[in-house]
């Protein structure tokens, strides 16, 4: 707690001038997805924040304030990108919303008191199928930035090249690409498959962030995001996803998953050793 998570996402939303922030402690399932309202004996559906931000971004802060049941009920909308309410009347609407989840551990414990990040994620999110729907997770602890840096009297100044206006234009350009305008080279597809095989061997699916059946898709999504961030285009229209963009995505995942606060690699090694101890039939 008090590491600047909320302030960081607020600054990002302000800088990119895109997205909306809701707080898990103050929002219900109906507030996120939608619900029925009765007005003068007539029922009507009011859609929540996720459908209202279709093809945009939504930050859910303080996820620990949400119940595990509410998170589990969101599985369908997160998987299909469609919000559906079946009560007195049934309605469906698109909800292809980019979600960023931010939270402290659900228990009142510092992050560095857990053995691995796997314990934190299971406690916070709950069911494996809900964990598997995240493209990635990362852990941030108080000891990652030295106090000498936090409390320096004259912080180092940098020239600001990525201005708010430029970042907003870039995001708008990325989000306006159609599927026909996102082009994967053959070598990029091969890189997604190769890294997926490599990660599936190194990271255990007992924590389903790296799931062998889906990791290639996650690499494709992350590589497209990296390509967009670097404005990878030759004609200003098509987004060209190259093999090196997959490499950047893999490097980022390794940095986050091998972090001493997460210890996903260590957790995976323990799981592999457990399998070695199981006698064969």
Coordinates of C-alpha atoms in Angstrom, one line a residue:
X1 CA 0.0 0.0 0.0
X2 CA 1.0 3.7 -0.5
X3 CA 3.3 2.9 -3.4
X4 CA 1.7 5.2 -5.9
X5 CA -0.4 2.6 -7.8
X6 CA -3.6 4.7 -8.0
X7 CA -1.7 7.9 -8.6
X8 CA 0.2 6.3 -11.5
X9 CA -2.9 5.1 -13.3
X10 CA -4.6 8.4 -12.8
X11 CA -1.6 10.1 -14.3
X12 CA -1.6 7.7 -17.3
X13 CA -5.3 8.3 -17.9
X14 CA -4.8 12.1 -17.7
X15 CA -1.7 11.9 -19.9
X16 CA -3.2 9.8 -22.7
X17 CA -6.6 11.5 -22.3
X18 CA -8.2 8.1 -22.7
X19 CA -10.0 5.7 -20.3
X20 CA -11.9 5.9 -17.1
X21 CA -11.2 4.8 -13.5
X22 CA -13.6 3.1 -11.1
X23 CA -12.9 1.9 -7.6
X24 CA -13.6 -1.7 -6.7
X25 CA -14.7 -0.7 -3.2
X26 CA -17.4 1.6 -4.5
X27 CA -18.7 -0.4 -7.5
X28 CA -21.0 -3.4 -7.7
X29 CA -21.3 -6.1 -10.4
X30 CA -24.3 -4.1 -11.7
X31 CA -22.2 -1.0 -11.8
X32 CA -19.6 -2.7 -13.9
X33 CA -21.8 -4.9 -16.2
X34 CA -25.3 -3.6 -15.9
X35 CA -28.7 -4.2 -14.3
X36 CA -32.4 -3.7 -14.3
X37 CA -34.2 -0.6 -13.1
X38 CA -37.9 -0.1 -12.6
X39 CA -39.4 3.2 -13.6
X40 CA -43.2 3.7 -13.3
X41 CA -43.8 -0.1 -13.3
X42 CA -41.7 -0.5 -16.4
X43 CA -38.3 -2.4 -16.4
X44 CA -35.3 -1.1 -18.3
X45 CA -31.7 -2.1 -18.5
X46 CA -28.9 0.3 -17.5
X47 CA -25.5 -0.8 -18.8
X48 CA -22.4 -0.6 -16.5
X49 CA -19.0 0.9 -17.0
X50 CA -17.5 -2.0 -19.0
X51 CA -20.1 -2.0 -21.8
X52 CA -20.1 1.8 -21.8
X53 CA -16.4 1.8 -22.5
X54 CA -16.6 -0.6 -25.4
X55 CA -13.4 -0.3 -27.5
X56 CA -12.0 2.0 -24.9
X57 CA -10.1 1.4 -21.6
X58 CA -11.3 1.0 -18.0
X59 CA -9.1 0.9 -14.9
X60 CA -10.5 -1.0 -12.0
X61 CA -8.6 0.2 -8.9
X62 CA -8.7 -1.4 -5.5
X63 CA -9.8 -4.8 -6.9
X64 CA -9.5 -6.3 -3.4
X65 CA -12.7 -4.4 -2.5
X66 CA -14.6 -6.6 -5.0
X67 CA -15.9 -10.0 -3.9
X68 CA -14.6 -13.2 -5.5
X69 CA -18.2 -14.0 -6.6
X70 CA -18.5 -10.7 -8.6
X71 CA -15.1 -11.4 -10.3
X72 CA -16.3 -14.9 -11.2
X73 CA -19.5 -13.5 -12.6
X74 CA -17.4 -11.3 -15.0
X75 CA -15.8 -14.4 -16.7
X76 CA -18.3 -14.4 -19.6
X77 CA -18.0 -10.7 -20.5
X78 CA -14.1 -10.8 -20.2
X79 CA -14.0 -13.9 -22.5
X80 CA -16.5 -13.0 -25.2
X81 CA -16.5 -9.2 -25.2
X82 CA -20.3 -9.3 -24.9
X83 CA -22.4 -8.2 -21.9
X84 CA -25.6 -10.1 -21.4
X85 CA -28.3 -9.6 -18.9
X86 CA -31.0 -12.3 -18.6
X87 CA -33.6 -11.3 -16.1
X88 CA -37.2 -10.2 -16.8
X89 CA -36.0 -9.3 -20.2
X90 CA -32.8 -10.3 -22.0
X91 CA -30.4 -7.8 -23.6
X92 CA -26.9 -8.1 -25.1
X93 CA -24.4 -5.4 -26.0
X94 CA -20.7 -5.2 -27.0
X95 CA -18.2 -4.9 -24.3
X96 CA -14.8 -5.1 -26.0
X97 CA -13.1 -3.1 -23.2
X98 CA -9.5 -3.0 -22.3
X99 CA -9.3 -3.7 -18.6
X100 CA -6.4 -2.7 -16.2
X101 CA -6.8 -4.2 -12.7
X102 CA -4.9 -2.5 -9.8
X103 CA -4.9 -3.8 -6.3
X104 CA -3.2 -4.5 -3.0
X105 CA -3.2 -8.1 -1.7
X106 CA -6.6 -9.1 -0.4
X107 CA -5.3 -9.9 3.0
X108 CA -3.8 -7.1 5.1
X109 CA -0.2 -8.3 4.4
X110 CA 2.7 -6.7 2.6
X111 CA 3.6 -8.3 -0.7
X112 CA 7.0 -9.4 0.4
X113 CA 5.5 -11.6 3.2
X114 CA 4.2 -14.1 0.6
X115 CA 6.3 -16.9 -0.7
X116 CA 5.4 -16.4 -4.3
X117 CA 3.1 -14.1 -6.3
X118 CA 0.9 -17.1 -7.1
X119 CA -0.5 -17.0 -3.6
X120 CA -1.3 -13.3 -4.0
X121 CA -3.1 -13.8 -7.3
X122 CA -5.2 -16.8 -6.2
X123 CA -6.2 -15.0 -3.0
X124 CA -7.1 -11.8 -5.0
X125 CA -8.8 -13.3 -8.1
X126 CA -10.0 -16.7 -7.1
X127 CA -10.8 -19.3 -9.8
X128 CA -8.2 -20.5 -12.3
X129 CA -10.4 -19.6 -15.3
X130 CA -10.6 -16.0 -14.1
X131 CA -6.8 -15.8 -13.6
X132 CA -6.2 -17.3 -17.1
X133 CA -8.1 -14.4 -18.7
X134 CA -5.4 -11.9 -17.8
X135 CA -2.8 -11.3 -20.5
X136 CA -0.2 -10.8 -17.8
X137 CA 0.3 -9.8 -14.2
X138 CA 3.1 -7.9 -12.5
X139 CA 4.0 -7.3 -8.8
X140 CA 5.3 -4.1 -7.3
X141 CA 6.8 -3.9 -3.8
X142 CA 8.0 -1.1 -1.6
X143 CA 11.6 -2.4 -1.8
X144 CA 11.9 -2.1 -5.6
X145 CA 12.8 1.5 -5.6
X146 CA 15.5 2.6 -3.1
X147 CA 14.6 5.3 -0.6
X148 CA 17.5 7.3 -1.8
X149 CA 15.7 7.6 -5.2
X150 CA 12.3 8.2 -3.7
X151 CA 13.5 11.0 -1.3
X152 CA 16.1 12.6 -3.5
X153 CA 16.1 16.4 -3.2
X154 CA 16.7 17.2 -6.8
X155 CA 15.2 14.6 -9.0
X156 CA 16.9 14.1 -12.4
X157 CA 15.2 16.0 -15.2
X158 CA 14.5 14.6 -18.6
X159 CA 13.5 16.2 -21.9
X160 CA 9.8 15.4 -22.5
X161 CA 9.4 13.9 -26.0
X162 CA 6.3 11.8 -25.6
X163 CA 3.9 14.7 -24.9
X164 CA 0.2 14.2 -24.0
X165 CA -1.0 15.2 -27.4
X166 CA 1.3 12.9 -29.3
X167 CA 0.4 9.9 -27.0
X168 CA -3.3 10.6 -27.4
X169 CA -2.9 10.7 -31.2
X170 CA -1.0 7.4 -31.2
X171 CA -3.5 5.6 -29.0
X172 CA -6.4 6.8 -31.3
X173 CA -4.5 5.6 -34.3
X174 CA -3.8 2.2 -32.7
X175 CA -7.4 1.7 -31.5
X176 CA -8.8 2.7 -34.9
X177 CA -7.0 -0.1 -36.8
X178 CA -9.2 -2.8 -38.3
X179 CA -8.2 -6.5 -38.1
X180 CA -7.3 -6.3 -41.8
X181 CA -4.9 -3.5 -41.0
X182 CA -2.9 -5.5 -38.4
X183 CA -0.4 -7.6 -40.4
X184 CA 1.6 -10.4 -38.9
X185 CA 4.7 -11.4 -40.8
X186 CA 5.2 -15.2 -41.2
X187 CA 8.3 -14.9 -39.1
X188 CA 6.2 -13.1 -36.4
X189 CA 3.8 -16.0 -36.2
X190 CA 6.7 -18.4 -35.9
X191 CA 8.1 -16.3 -33.1
X192 CA 4.8 -16.4 -31.2
X193 CA 4.7 -20.2 -31.4
X194 CA 8.4 -20.5 -30.4
X195 CA 8.1 -18.3 -27.4
X196 CA 4.9 -20.0 -26.4
X197 CA 6.6 -23.4 -26.4
X198 CA 9.5 -22.0 -24.4
X199 CA 7.4 -20.3 -21.8
X200 CA 5.1 -23.3 -21.5
X201 CA 8.2 -25.4 -20.5
X202 CA 9.6 -22.8 -18.1
X203 CA 6.4 -21.6 -16.3
X204 CA 3.9 -23.9 -14.7
X205 CA 0.2 -23.8 -15.8
X206 CA -0.7 -24.5 -12.2
X207 CA -0.9 -20.7 -12.1
X208 CA -2.7 -20.3 -15.4
X209 CA -1.1 -17.1 -16.5
X210 CA 1.0 -19.2 -18.9
X211 CA -1.4 -21.7 -20.3
X212 CA 0.1 -23.9 -23.1
X213 CA -3.1 -23.9 -25.1
X214 CA -3.4 -20.1 -25.2
X215 CA 0.0 -18.5 -24.7
X216 CA 0.6 -18.1 -28.4
X217 CA -2.5 -15.9 -28.5
X218 CA -1.3 -13.8 -25.6
X219 CA 2.0 -13.3 -27.3
X220 CA 0.2 -12.2 -30.5
X221 CA -1.8 -9.6 -28.5
X222 CA 1.2 -8.3 -26.6
X223 CA 3.3 -8.1 -29.8
X224 CA 0.6 -6.1 -31.5
X225 CA 0.5 -3.8 -28.6
X226 CA 4.3 -3.3 -28.7
X227 CA 4.2 -2.7 -32.4
X228 CA 1.5 -0.1 -32.0
X229 CA 3.5 1.7 -29.2
X230 CA 6.5 1.9 -31.6
X231 CA 4.2 3.1 -34.5
X232 CA 5.4 0.1 -36.6
X233 CA 4.0 1.1 -40.0
X234 CA 5.3 1.6 -43.5
X235 CA 2.3 3.5 -45.0
X236 CA 0.7 5.1 -42.0
X237 CA -2.3 2.8 -42.3
X238 CA -1.3 -0.8 -41.7
X239 CA 0.2 -1.9 -38.3
X240 CA 3.1 -4.2 -39.1
X241 CA 3.9 -6.7 -36.3
X242 CA 7.5 -7.9 -36.5
X243 CA 9.3 -10.8 -34.8
X244 CA 11.3 -8.3 -32.6
X245 CA 8.0 -7.1 -31.1
X246 CA 7.3 -10.6 -29.9
X247 CA 10.8 -10.6 -28.4
X248 CA 10.1 -7.4 -26.5
X249 CA 6.9 -8.9 -25.1
X250 CA 8.8 -12.0 -24.0
X251 CA 11.5 -9.9 -22.4
X252 CA 8.9 -7.9 -20.5
X253 CA 7.1 -11.0 -19.3
X254 CA 10.4 -12.6 -18.1
X255 CA 11.3 -9.4 -16.2
X256 CA 7.9 -9.3 -14.4
X257 CA 7.6 -13.1 -13.8
X258 CA 11.1 -13.6 -12.6
X259 CA 11.0 -10.7 -10.3
X260 CA 11.8 -11.6 -6.7
X261 CA 8.4 -10.3 -5.5
X262 CA 6.6 -12.6 -8.0
X263 CA 8.8 -15.6 -8.2
X264 CA 6.7 -17.3 -10.9
X265 CA 9.8 -19.1 -12.2
X266 CA 10.7 -20.4 -8.7
X267 CA 7.1 -21.5 -8.2
X268 CA 7.2 -23.4 -11.5
X269 CA 10.4 -25.2 -10.6
X270 CA 8.8 -26.4 -7.4
X271 CA 5.8 -27.7 -9.3
X272 CA 8.1 -29.5 -11.8
X273 CA 9.9 -31.2 -8.9
X274 CA 6.6 -32.3 -7.4
X275 CA 5.7 -34.0 -10.7
X276 CA 9.0 -35.8 -10.6
X277 CA 8.2 -37.2 -7.2
X278 CA 4.9 -38.7 -8.4
X279 CA 5.5 -42.4 -9.2
X280 CA 4.7 -43.6 -12.6
X281 CA 2.0 -46.3 -13.0

